Short mmCIF file of C-alpha atoms in Angstrom, two decimals:
data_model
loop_
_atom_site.label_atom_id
_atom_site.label_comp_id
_atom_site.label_asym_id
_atom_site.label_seq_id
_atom_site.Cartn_x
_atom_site.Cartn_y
_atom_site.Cartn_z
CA UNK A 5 -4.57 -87.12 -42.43
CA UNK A 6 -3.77 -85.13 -39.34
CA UNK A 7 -6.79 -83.33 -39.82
CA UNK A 8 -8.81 -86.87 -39.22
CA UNK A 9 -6.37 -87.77 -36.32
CA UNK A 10 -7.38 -84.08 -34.71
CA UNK A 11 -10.96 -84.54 -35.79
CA UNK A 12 -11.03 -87.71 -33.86
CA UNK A 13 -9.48 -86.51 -30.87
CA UNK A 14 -11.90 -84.09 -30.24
CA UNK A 15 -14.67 -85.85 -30.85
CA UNK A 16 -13.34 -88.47 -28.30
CA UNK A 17 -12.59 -85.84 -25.58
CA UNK A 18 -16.23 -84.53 -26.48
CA UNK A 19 -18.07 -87.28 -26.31
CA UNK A 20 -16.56 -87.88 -22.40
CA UNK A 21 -18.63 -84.93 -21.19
CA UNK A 22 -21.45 -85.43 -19.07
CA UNK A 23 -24.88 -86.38 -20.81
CA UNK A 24 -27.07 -85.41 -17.67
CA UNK A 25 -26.58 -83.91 -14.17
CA UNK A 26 -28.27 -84.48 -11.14
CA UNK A 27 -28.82 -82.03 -8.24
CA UNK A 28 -27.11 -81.90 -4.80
CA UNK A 29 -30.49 -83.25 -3.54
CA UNK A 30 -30.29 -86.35 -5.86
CA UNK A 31 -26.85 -86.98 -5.10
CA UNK A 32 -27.43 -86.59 -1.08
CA UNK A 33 -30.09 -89.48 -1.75
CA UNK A 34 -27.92 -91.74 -3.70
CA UNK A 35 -27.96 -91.02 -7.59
CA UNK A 36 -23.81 -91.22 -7.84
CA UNK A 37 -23.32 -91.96 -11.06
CA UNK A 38 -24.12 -90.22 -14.05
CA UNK A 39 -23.83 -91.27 -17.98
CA UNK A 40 -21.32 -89.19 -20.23
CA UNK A 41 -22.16 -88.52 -24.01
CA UNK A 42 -20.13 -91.69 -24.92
CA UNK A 43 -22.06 -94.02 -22.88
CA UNK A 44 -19.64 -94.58 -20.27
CA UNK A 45 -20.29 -93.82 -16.55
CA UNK A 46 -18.46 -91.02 -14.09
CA UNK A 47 -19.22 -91.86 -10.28
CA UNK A 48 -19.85 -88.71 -7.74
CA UNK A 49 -17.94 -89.44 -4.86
CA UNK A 50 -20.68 -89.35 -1.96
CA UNK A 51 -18.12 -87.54 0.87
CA UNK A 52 -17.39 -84.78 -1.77
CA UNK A 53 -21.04 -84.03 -2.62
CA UNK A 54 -21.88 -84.28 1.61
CA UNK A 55 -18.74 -81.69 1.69
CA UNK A 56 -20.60 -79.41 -0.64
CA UNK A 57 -23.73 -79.64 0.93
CA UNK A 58 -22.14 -78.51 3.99
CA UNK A 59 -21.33 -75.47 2.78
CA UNK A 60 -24.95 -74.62 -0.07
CA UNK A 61 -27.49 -73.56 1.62
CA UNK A 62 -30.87 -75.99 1.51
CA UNK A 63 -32.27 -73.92 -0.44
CA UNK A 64 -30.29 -74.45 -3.30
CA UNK A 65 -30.21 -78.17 -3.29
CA UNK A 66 -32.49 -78.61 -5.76
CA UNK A 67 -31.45 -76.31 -8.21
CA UNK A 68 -27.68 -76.71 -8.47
CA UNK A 69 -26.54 -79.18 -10.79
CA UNK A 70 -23.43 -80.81 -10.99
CA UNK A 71 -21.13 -82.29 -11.95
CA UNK A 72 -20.31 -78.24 -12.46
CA UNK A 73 -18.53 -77.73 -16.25
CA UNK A 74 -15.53 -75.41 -16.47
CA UNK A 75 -14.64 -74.66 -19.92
CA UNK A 76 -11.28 -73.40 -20.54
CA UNK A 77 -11.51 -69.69 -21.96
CA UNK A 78 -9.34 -69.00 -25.32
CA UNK A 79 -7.46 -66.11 -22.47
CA UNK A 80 -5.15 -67.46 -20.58
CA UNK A 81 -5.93 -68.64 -16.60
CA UNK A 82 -9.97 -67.89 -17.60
CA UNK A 83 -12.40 -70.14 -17.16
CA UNK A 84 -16.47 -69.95 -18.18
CA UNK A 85 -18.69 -71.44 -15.97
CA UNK A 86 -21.24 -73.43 -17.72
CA UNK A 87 -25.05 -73.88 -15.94
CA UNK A 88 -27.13 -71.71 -15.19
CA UNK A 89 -27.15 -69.15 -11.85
CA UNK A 90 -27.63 -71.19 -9.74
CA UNK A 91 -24.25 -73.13 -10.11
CA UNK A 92 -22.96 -69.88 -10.40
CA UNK A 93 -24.02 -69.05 -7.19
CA UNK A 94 -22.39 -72.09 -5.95
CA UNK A 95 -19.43 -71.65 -6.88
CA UNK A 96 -19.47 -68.01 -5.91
CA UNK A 97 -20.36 -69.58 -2.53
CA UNK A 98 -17.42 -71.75 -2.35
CA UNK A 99 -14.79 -69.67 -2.91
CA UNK A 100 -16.41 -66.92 -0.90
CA UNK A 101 -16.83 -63.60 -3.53
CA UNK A 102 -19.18 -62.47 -5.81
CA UNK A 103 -18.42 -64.06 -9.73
CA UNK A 104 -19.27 -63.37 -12.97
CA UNK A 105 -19.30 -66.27 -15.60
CA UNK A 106 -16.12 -66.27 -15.60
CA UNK A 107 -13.29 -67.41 -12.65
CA UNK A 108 -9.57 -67.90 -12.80
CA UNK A 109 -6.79 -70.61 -12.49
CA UNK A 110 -6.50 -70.49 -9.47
CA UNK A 111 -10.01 -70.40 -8.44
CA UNK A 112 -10.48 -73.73 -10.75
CA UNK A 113 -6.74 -74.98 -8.46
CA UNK A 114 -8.91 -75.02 -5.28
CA UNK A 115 -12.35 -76.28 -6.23
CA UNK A 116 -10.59 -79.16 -7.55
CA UNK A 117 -8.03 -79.98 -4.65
CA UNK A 118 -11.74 -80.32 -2.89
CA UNK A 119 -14.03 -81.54 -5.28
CA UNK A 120 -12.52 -83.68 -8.04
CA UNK A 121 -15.45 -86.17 -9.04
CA UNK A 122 -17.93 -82.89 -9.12
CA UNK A 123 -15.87 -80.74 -12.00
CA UNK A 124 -15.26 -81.22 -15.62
CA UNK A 125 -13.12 -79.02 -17.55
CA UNK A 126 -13.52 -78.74 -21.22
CA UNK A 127 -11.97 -77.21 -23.73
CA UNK A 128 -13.22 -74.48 -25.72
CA UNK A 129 -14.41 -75.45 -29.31
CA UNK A 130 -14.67 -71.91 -30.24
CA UNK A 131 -10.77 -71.23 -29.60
CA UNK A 132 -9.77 -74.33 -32.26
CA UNK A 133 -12.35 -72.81 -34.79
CA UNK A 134 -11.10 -69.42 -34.04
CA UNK A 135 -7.04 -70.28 -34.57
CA UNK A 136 -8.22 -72.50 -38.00
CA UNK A 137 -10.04 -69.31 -39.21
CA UNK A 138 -7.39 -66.95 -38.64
CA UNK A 139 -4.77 -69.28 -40.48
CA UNK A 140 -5.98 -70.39 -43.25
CA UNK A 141 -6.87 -66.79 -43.73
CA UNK A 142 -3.51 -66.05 -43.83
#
């Protein structure tokens, strides 16, 4: 029974992630809303997307996607950034050092105390499946 109660749980938290993405560009010309997985709508907030473009260059406009997807690493204070390079290089751009794939707590801390409507965090999939398989192993 919990099981089912878990099961459904995730699939609800799931199903709230973005379905599609639009670029900075889009956004600057008005496409503020985008539709999640379960049908429901997330609005961009227009001054935080003309904040970011402040600080992308042009150049990158059309190639960075967001809302950007942080999904929460199975170590602790790590987070993967999902996208491809060039949201990488975005966010490598806002906080002003080179990244990898993956950034920290309190890297994830300021992006959102600047950009809430443009970040999702998930959580990992792999680290439930990983914790089931080592227990009922035991």
């Amino acid at each position: 029974m919990i099981d089912k109660i878990f099961e459904f749980g995730l699939k609800d938290i799931f199903s709230s992630s973005p379905a599609e993405y639009v670029t900075i560009k889009d956004a600057l010309e008005g496409k503020l809303k985008i539709r999640l997985n379960n049908n429901f709508y997330h609005e961009i907030k227009k001054d935080e997307v003309e904040r970011l473009s402040g600080k992308i260059p042009l150049y990158l406009w059309s190639l960075v996607k967001i809302p950007f997807i942080f999904i929460k690493s199975p170590e602790i204070g790590e987070y993967f950034i999902s996208g491809e390079q060039w949201n990488r290089k975005a966010i490598s751009i806002l906080l002003g050092r080179e990244i990898s794939n993956v950034i920290l707590n309190v890297d994830v801390e300021k992006l959102l105390r600047e950009y809430t409507s443009l970040i999702f965090i998930i959580l990992s999939p792999t680290r439930s499946y990983t914790e089931e398989t080592e227990l009922s192993e035991m």
